[in-house]
Every structure is written in C-alpha cells, then in structure tokens.
Coordinates of C-alpha atoms in Angstrom, one line a residue:
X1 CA 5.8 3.2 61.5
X2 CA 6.4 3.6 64.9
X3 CA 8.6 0.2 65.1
X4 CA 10.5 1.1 61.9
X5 CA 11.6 4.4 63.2
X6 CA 12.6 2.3 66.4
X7 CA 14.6 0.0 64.7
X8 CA 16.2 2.1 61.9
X9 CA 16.6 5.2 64.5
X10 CA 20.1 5.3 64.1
X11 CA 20.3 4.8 60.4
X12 CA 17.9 8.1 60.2
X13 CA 19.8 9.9 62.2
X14 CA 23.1 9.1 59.8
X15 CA 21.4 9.9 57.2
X16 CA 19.9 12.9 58.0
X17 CA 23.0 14.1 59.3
X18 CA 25.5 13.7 56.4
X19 CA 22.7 16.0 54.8
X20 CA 23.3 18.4 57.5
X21 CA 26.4 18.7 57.2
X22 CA 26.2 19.9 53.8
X23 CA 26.1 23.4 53.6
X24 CA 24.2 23.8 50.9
X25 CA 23.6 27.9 51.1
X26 CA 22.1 28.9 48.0
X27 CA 22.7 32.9 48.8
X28 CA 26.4 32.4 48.2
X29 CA 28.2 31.4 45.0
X30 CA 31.4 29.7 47.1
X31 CA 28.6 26.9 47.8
X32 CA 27.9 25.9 44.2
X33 CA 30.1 22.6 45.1
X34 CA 27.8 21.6 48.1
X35 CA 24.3 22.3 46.3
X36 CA 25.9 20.1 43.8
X37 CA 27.1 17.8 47.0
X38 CA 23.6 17.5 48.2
X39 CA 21.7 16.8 45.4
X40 CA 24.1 13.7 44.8
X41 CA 23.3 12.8 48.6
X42 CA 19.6 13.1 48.1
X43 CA 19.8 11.0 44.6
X44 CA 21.3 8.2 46.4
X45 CA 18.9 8.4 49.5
X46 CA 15.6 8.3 47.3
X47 CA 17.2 5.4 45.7
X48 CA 18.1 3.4 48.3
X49 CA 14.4 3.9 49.6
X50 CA 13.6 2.3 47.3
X51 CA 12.4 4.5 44.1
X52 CA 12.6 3.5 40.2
X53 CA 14.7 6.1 39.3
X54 CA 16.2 9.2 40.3
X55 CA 18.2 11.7 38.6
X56 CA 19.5 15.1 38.7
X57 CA 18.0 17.9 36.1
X58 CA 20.3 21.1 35.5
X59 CA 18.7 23.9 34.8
X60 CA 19.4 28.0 34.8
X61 CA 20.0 28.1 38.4
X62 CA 20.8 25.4 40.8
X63 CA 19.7 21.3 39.9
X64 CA 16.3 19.7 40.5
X65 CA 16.4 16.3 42.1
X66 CA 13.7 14.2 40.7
X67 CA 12.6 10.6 41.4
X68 CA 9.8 8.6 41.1
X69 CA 7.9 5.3 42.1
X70 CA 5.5 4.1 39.4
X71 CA 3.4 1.0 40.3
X72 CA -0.2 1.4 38.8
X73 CA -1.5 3.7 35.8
X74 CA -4.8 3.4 37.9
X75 CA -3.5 4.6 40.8
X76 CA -3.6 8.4 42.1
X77 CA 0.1 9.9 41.8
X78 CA 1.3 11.7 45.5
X79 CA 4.4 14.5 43.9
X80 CA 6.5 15.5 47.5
X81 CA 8.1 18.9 47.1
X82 CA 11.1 20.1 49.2
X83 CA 14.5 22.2 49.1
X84 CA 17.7 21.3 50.2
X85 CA 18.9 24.8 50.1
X86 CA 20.0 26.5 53.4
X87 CA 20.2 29.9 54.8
X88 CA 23.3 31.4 55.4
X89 CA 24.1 30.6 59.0
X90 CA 25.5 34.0 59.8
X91 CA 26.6 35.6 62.4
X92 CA 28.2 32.1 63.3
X93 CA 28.8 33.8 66.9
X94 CA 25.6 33.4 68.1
X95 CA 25.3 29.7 67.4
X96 CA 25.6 26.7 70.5
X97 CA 27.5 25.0 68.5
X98 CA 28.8 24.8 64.6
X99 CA 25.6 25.2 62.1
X100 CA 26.7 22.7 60.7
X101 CA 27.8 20.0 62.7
X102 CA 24.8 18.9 63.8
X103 CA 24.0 17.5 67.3
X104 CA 21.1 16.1 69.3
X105 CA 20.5 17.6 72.9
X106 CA 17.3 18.5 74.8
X107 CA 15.1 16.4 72.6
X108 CA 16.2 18.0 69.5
X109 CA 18.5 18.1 66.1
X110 CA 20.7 21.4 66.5
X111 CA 21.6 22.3 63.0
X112 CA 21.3 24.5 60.0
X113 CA 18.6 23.0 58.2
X114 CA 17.5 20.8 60.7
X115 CA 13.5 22.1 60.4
X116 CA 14.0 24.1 57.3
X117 CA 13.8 22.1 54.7
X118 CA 16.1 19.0 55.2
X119 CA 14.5 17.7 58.5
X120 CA 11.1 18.2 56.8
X121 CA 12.1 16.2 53.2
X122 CA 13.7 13.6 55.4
X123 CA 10.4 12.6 56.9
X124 CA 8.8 12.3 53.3
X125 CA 11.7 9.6 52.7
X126 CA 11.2 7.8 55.3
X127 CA 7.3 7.3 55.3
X128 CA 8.0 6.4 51.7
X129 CA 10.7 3.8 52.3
X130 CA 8.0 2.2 55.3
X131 CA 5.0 2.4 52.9
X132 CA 6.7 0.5 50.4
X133 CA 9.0 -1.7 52.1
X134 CA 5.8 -3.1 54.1
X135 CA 4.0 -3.5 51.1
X136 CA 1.3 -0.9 52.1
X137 CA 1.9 1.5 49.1
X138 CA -0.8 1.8 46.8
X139 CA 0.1 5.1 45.0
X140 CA 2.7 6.5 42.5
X141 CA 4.9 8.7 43.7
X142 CA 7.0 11.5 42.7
X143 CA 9.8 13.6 44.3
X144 CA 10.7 17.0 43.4
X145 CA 13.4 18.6 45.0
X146 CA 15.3 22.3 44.6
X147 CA 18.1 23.8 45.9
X148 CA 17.0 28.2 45.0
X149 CA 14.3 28.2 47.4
X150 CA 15.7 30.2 49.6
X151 CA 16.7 33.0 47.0
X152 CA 13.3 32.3 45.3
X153 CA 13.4 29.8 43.1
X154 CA 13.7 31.5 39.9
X155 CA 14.6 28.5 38.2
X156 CA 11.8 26.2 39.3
X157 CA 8.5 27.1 37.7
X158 CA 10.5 27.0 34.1
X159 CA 12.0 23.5 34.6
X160 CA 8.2 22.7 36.0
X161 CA 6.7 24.3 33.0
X162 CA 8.9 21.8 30.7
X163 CA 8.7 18.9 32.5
X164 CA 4.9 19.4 33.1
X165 CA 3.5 16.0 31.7
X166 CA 7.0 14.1 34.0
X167 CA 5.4 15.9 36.9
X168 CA 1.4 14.9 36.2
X169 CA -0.2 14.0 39.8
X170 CA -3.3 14.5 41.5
X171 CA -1.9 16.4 44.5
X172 CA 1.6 18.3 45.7
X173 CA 2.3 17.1 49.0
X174 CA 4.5 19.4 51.0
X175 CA 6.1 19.9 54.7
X176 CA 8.0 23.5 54.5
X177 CA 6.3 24.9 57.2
X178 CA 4.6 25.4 61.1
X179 CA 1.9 23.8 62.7
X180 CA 0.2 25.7 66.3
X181 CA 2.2 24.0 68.7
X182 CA 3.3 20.4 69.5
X183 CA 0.0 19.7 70.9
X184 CA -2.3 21.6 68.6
X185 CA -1.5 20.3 65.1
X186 CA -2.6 22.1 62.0
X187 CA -2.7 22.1 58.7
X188 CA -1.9 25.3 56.2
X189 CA -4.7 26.0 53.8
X190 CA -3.1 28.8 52.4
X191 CA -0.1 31.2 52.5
X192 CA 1.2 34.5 51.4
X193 CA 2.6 35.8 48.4
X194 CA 5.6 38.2 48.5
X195 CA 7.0 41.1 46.6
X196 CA 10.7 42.6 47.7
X197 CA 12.2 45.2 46.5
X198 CA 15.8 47.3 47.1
X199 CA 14.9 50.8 47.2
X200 CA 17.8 53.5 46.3
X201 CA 17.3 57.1 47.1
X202 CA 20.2 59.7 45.8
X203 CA 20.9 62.9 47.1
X204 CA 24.4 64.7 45.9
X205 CA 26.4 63.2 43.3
X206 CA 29.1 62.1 46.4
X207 CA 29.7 62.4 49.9
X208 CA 29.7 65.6 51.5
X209 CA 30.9 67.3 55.0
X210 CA 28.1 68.1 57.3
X211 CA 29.5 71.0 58.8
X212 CA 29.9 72.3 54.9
X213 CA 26.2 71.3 53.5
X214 CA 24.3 69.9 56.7
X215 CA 21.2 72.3 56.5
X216 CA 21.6 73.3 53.1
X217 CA 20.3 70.2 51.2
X218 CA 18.4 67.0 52.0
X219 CA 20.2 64.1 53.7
X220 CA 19.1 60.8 51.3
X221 CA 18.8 58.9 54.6
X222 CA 16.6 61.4 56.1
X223 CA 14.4 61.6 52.9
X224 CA 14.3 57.5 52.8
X225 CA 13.3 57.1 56.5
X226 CA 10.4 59.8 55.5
X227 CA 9.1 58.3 52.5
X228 CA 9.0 54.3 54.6
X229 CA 7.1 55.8 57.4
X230 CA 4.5 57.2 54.9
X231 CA 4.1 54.0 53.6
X232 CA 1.8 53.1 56.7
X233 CA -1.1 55.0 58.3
X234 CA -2.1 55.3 62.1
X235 CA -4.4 52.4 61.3
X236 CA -1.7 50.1 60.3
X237 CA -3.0 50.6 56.7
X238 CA -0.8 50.5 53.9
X239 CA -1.4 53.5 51.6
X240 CA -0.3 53.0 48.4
X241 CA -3.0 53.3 45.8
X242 CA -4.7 49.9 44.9
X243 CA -3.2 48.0 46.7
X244 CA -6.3 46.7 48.7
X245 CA -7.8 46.3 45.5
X246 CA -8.3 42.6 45.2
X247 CA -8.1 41.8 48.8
X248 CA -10.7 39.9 49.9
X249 CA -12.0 40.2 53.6
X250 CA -13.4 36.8 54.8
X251 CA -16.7 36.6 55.8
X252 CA -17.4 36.6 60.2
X253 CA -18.1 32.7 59.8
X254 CA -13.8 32.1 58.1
X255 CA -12.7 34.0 60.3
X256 CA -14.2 32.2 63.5
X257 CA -13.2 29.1 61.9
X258 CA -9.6 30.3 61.6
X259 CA -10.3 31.7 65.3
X260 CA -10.8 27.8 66.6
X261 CA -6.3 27.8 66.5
X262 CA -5.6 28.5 69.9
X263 CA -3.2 31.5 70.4
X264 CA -1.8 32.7 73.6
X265 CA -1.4 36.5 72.9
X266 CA 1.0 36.6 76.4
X267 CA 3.5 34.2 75.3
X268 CA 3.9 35.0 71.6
X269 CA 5.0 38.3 73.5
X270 CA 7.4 37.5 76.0
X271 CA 8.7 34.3 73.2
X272 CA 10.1 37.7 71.2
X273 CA 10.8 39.5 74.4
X274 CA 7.9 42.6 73.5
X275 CA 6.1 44.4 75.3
X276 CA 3.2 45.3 72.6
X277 CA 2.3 44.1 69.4
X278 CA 1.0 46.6 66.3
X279 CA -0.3 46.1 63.3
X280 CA -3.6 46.9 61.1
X281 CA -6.7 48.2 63.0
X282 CA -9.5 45.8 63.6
X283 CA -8.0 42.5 63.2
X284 CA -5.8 39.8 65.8
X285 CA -2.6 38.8 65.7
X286 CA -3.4 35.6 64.4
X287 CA -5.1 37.3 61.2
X288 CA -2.5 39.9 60.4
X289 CA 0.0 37.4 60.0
X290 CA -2.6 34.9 57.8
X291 CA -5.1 37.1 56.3
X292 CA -3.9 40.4 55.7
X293 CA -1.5 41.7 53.6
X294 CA 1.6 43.5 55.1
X295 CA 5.0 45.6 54.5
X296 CA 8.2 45.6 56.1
X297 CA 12.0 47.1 55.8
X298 CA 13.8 44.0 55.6
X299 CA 17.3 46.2 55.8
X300 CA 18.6 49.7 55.6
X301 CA 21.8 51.4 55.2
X302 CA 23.5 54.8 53.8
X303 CA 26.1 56.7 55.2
X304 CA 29.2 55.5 57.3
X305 CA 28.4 53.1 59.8
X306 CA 32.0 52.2 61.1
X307 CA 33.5 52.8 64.1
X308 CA 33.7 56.2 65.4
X309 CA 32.9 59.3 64.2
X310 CA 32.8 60.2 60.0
X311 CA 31.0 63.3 60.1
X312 CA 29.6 62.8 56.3
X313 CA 25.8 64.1 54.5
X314 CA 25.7 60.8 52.5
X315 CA 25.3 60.7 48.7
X316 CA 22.7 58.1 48.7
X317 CA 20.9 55.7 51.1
X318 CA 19.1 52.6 50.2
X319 CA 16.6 50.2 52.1
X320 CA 15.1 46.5 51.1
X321 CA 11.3 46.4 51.2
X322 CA 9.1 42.9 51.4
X323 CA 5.3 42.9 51.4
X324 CA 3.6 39.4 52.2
X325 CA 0.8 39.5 49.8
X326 CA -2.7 37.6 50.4
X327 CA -4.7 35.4 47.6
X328 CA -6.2 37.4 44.2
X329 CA -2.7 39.8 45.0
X330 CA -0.3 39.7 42.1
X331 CA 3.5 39.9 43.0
X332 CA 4.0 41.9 39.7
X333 CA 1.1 44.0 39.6
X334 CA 2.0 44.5 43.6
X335 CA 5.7 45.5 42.6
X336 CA 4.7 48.1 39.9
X337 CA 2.2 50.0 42.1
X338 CA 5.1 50.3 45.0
X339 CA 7.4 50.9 42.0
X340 CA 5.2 53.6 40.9
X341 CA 4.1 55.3 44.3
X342 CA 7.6 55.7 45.6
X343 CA 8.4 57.6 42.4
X344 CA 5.5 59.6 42.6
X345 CA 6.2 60.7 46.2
X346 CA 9.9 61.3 45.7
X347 CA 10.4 65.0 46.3
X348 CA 12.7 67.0 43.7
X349 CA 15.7 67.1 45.6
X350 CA 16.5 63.3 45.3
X351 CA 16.4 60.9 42.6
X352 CA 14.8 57.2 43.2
X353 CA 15.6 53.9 41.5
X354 CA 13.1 51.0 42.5
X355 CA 14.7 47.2 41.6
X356 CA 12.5 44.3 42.2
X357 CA 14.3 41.2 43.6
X358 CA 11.8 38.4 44.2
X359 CA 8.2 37.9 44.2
X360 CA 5.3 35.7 44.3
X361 CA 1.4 35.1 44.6
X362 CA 0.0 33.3 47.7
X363 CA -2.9 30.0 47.3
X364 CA -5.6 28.7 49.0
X365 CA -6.7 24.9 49.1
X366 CA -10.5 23.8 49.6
X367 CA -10.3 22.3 53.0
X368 CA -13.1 19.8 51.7
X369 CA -10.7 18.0 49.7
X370 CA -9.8 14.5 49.4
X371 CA -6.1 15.2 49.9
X372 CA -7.0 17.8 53.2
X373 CA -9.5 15.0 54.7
X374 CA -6.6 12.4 54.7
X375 CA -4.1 14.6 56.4
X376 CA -6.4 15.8 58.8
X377 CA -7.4 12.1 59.9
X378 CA -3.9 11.3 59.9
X379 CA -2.7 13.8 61.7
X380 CA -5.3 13.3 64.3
X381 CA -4.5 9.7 65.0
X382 CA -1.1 10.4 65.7
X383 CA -1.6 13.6 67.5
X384 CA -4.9 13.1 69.6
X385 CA -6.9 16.0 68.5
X386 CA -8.3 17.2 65.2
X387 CA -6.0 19.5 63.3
X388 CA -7.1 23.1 62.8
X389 CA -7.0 24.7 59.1
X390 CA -4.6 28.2 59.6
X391 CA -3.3 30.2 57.2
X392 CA 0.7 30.5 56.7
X393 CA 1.7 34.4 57.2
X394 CA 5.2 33.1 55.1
X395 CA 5.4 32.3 51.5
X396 CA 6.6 29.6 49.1
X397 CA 6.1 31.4 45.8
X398 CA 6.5 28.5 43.8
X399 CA 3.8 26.3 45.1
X400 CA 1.6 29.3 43.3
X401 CA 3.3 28.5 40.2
X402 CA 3.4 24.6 40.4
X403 CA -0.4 25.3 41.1
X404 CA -1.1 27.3 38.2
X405 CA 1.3 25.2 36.1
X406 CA 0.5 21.6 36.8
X407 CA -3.3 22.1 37.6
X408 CA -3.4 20.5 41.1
X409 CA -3.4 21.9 44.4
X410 CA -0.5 22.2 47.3
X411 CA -1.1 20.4 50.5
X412 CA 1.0 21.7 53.3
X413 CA 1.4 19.1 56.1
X414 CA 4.2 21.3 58.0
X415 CA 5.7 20.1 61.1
X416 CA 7.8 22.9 62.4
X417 CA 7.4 25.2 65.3
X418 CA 8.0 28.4 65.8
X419 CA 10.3 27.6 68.7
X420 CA 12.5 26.1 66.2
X421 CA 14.0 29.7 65.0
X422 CA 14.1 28.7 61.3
X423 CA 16.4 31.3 59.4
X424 CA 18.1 32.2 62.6
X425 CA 20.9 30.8 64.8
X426 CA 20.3 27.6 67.0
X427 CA 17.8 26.5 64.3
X428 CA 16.3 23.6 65.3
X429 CA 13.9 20.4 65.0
X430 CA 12.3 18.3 67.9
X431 CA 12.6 14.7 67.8
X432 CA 9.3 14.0 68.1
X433 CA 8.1 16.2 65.7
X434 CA 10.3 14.8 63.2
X435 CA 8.8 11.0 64.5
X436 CA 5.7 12.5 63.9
X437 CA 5.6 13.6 60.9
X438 CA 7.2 10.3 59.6
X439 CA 4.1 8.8 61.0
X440 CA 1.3 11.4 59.6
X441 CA 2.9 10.9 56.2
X442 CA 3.0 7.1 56.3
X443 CA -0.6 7.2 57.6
X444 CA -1.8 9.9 54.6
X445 CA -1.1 7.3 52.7
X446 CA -3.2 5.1 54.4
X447 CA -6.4 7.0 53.9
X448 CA -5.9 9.2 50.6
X449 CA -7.7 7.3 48.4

C-alpha cells in the first residue's frame, strides 16, 4: 500500500480534491445542485476503482450512492459507510484560505471536508482500489454513501430499511470520526446518541418599551435563561425526571480499561484556550465526554441584537438544546421527558412551545469481535502500538439504525484528530493520517477473516 500511494500520490490528491471542491452543504437548499454534483463524482470514482456497479438511489431527501464488488457467495461481505455532505463553512472570514479551494501546506489538506467525511471515504476507495487491483481481495464489498448526514440523515434508515436484503453484510465498516492522537491510535467502540430541540418561550403578544413595562411583567429572555440554568445541578447533574433511568454506569474494571487512552488534562485546556473544565461530579474528562450523558445550549437569541441601542422587553425568546445520549437512552423517549419537563416548569406568565429537530440512539460493539480484532492488528502494524478501545462523545445516529435495521454491528476505524477543527474554519486533515488510514484499511482486509 505504501508504494501504491507513492506512485498514485498525485492522482489521489486530484481526486480527492475535485471532491473538495464540491460544496456539497446539506444545511442549505441553494446546494441541491452540488449534492447532486458530488454524488455523480463519487459514482464515477467507485467505478473507476474498480467496482461492479454503482448507481445513484433518490430518496425523500438527498441521494444514496451505492456500489458494490461481488466476487464469492462464500465470502464475508465488508459494507463502507460515509457522507459527502459538508458543513456550512461560515463565517468564511475566519478561514486561511477559501473552504473550498482546497490546498496542502504544513503537512496537511486545508479544506471544508477535508477530515469530515470526504478525506475519510477517500481512504476507503483507495484501500479498495489497492486490494483489488493487487489481487489481494478476498471479500465482497459494498459502499453506501449519503449526503443528509450532517442535518441527520432523515432519509437514510428508510432507504436502508427498503433496500435491507441489497445491503446484507457481516460488518459496517466506517471512518467518521477521531482517534487519541497521531501516535496513540484508537478505535471507537461506541458513541452517543443525541436529541435537539428549539425551545420557544413567549411573553407579551409583541414587543414592548422597557421604560413602559420593564418591571411590570416577565422578560421571555430572562425567564428562558432561568429555566436552562435549572436544567443542571451543582453536581453537574441533569435534573429532569428519568432521565438517568436507563443509564448504565460501567463497572471500576471498564472504566480503567477506557482509562488505558492517554489524556493530557493541561493541553486539552490550553488547545481551547480554558482555564477550568466542568462538568458532572465524580467522573474525568475523558468519561463525560464518552460515558455520560450530557446537555447543552447549542444557540440563543430573543430580543434586538443589532447595533446600538433598541430599548425593547421582547415578545418571545427562543434557544436550541442538544443532549448527547449514552447506550439503553432513547432519542424519543429522551425528547418527550425534556418536552414534558420544560412545560411543567414554565411559570404562568409565559407560554412554551417545545419542537424536536433531530435525534438518535448511541451503540456499543463487543471489542471481542472478529471485525474489532482485525482493525486493531491492523492498526497496530501501521502505527507501532496497540490501539486503545474509547468511546466517541459525538454521534452518528444512523449507524444505530443501520444496526438495528440490518442486524450487524458498526466498526468505527476513525482517523481524525481533534486538531483538525471539524465543523469549524481551517478544517483540516494531515497527510499522514490520511496515508494511514489507506494502509489500516488495506491491511483490515488482510486479517478479517
């Protein structure tokens, strides 16, 4: 692998780069054209890497690329998930150079996309294209790729309910997220499910003057901050009803096994420029972002925010809510107890509407699995050093769904770093991790048997 990449470098990086320069944002309805765009670009690359077929599915939402490489009933069937959607890039400002005009500098793609998800598919058709044009491929193998994961993939899990018996494999191979650090790989056994929510709370029926009413009635923002911060304890504990219900809490022998990742508590600090962190009482870092459930304002707003001075009582503020959910958490059942508690603590003098937006369970994969056993040796060859199981504090909602659906488990082989700023500006995707992960794939290969 390493002398394919050597000689086809430059090819790769053509490739790879026309996808790039797609701006495939799946947020915004002005880039219906370049979803479309890419999904052409990605038919075409899968087959000229050498697949039997490859087509494009429509469904409700944006297409599903699908390919496969059949070669033996007998053998076990390998089905690679990805997205070619994007985040917007926004604010554009704040970028090095255009998001979208990618460039290599300082060891690394620069690019919307670069890491998350294109840079990551890429290396999946790349291994492929070496296994098979050395003659080393002894699986079948199936590509699924879609364009709404970014805005939660509401069309997915249908088109993978219907297409169930197209999509039959033994394992769902994916690289969408992080590993430790360059030079402590690891491989995600599990990850977070999610529920979000846009909260509204309504005070008069329109704007009023503060001079006239400030006093008299409750401000809606002033109510809306209130009821957040009761959300939390002291403790870090979240305090709606039920909602620890089906948490589990891992026994002291998981956790010290999750414990073996090494974590520098100094420089996740000073990488975010903080001089604390916080979160729930009795547990690391490391585990509140893995193992524990957690909720966060994702945005807030109300009132008038322009420049200068609008001395307004607002008639309603509103504020986005995400909570990262752990295994045995339902995203509905999740949803309707927030849904629920917020209305119940709403006092009189405002009115609260509750709209759910996304949502999701988290999984968990035995790490004494065929599938984990193969990445874990091939990682380990390339890298030097055993990879350590962790847990991803993110989610991908539908690889819950495909699991449930298709009856076979999500491997995450995830090459990213946290240095690479996925979702923000500057996003980007070190060379040799993307070499790498050519090279763990093509070697997973080797040794999942």
């Amino acid at each position: 692998m390493k002398n394919y990449i050597e000689k086809h470098k430059e090819r790769f990086f053509e490739e790879l780069f026309s996808l790039l320069r797609i701006p495939s944002v799946s947020a915004k309805a002005e880039h219906r054209e370049d979803i479309d765009k890419c999904a052409n670009s990605l038919k075409n690359l899968l087959l000229e890497a050498g697949v039997d077929r490859a087509e494009i599915y429509p469904t409700e939402g944006n297409p599903v690329v699908y390919a496969e490489k059949i070669l033996n009933p007998e053998y076990k069937t390998i089905l690679i998930y990805g997205h070619y959607d994007v985040q917007p890039a926004e604010p554009f400002e704040l970028w090095n150079n255009p998001p979208f005009e990618p460039v290599i500098h300082d060891g690394a793609i620069w690019a919307r996309g670069a890491n998350d998800d294109k840079g990551q598919l890429f290396m999946h058709l790349k291994a492929f294209e070496y296994v098979l044009a050395s003659g080393k491929l002894k699986h079948n193998v199936k590509f699924i790729f879609e364009g709404e994961e970014e805005v939660g993939s509401k069309s997915l899990a249908p088109w993978v309910r219907e297409h169930k018996d197209l999509l039959a494999a033994d394992i769902i191979l994916v690289s969408d997220t992080t590993m430790i650090s360059e030079s402590v790989p690891s491989i995600n056994c599990g990850m977070r499910g999610l529920a979000y929510l846009e909260l509204k709370v309504t005070g008069p029926n329109k704007d009023l003057h503060s001079g006239h009413y400030g006093g008299a009635i409750a401000n809606p923002i002033n109510t809306l901050c209130d009821m957040i911060s009761s959300l939390i304890d002291n403790d870090g504990r979240i305090t709606i009803p039920n909602f620890y219900d089906k948490v589990v809490d891992l026994s002291k022998e998981d956790r010290a096994m999750l414990a073996r990742a090494p974590f520098d508590q100094k420089e996740f600090n000073s990488f975010i420029d903080i001089d604390e962190v916080k979160g729930e009482k009795g547990y690391t870092t490391m585990e509140r972002v893995g193992i524990r459930p957690s909720l966060d304002v994702c945005g807030i707003w109300g009132g008038y925010t322009g420049e200068g001075a609008k001395t307004v009582l607002p008639s309603y503020a509103c504020a986005k809510i995400s909570m990262r959910l752990v295994p045995n958490q339902v995203s509905k059942e999740i949803t309707e107890l927030l849904k629920s508690h917020l209305e119940n603590i709403a006092p009189k003098y405002v009115k609260v509407e509750v709209k759910a937006l996304e949502g999701g369970n988290g999984f968990l994969i035995p790490i004494s699995s065929d599938a984990y056993k193969a990445a874990s040796r091939a990682m380990a060859e390339v890298y030097g050093i055993e990879p350590v199981p962790s847990r991803g504090g993110g989610s991908i909602p539908v690889l819950a769904d495909m699991q449930e659906i298709l009856g076979i488990d999500p491997l995450l082989m995830g090459f990213g770093l946290e240095r690479d700023t996925i979702h923000s500006p500057n996003e980007s995707y070190l060379l040799k991790q993307l070499f790498a992960g050519m090279e763990s794939i093509a070697k997973f290969y080797e040794y999942y048997k």
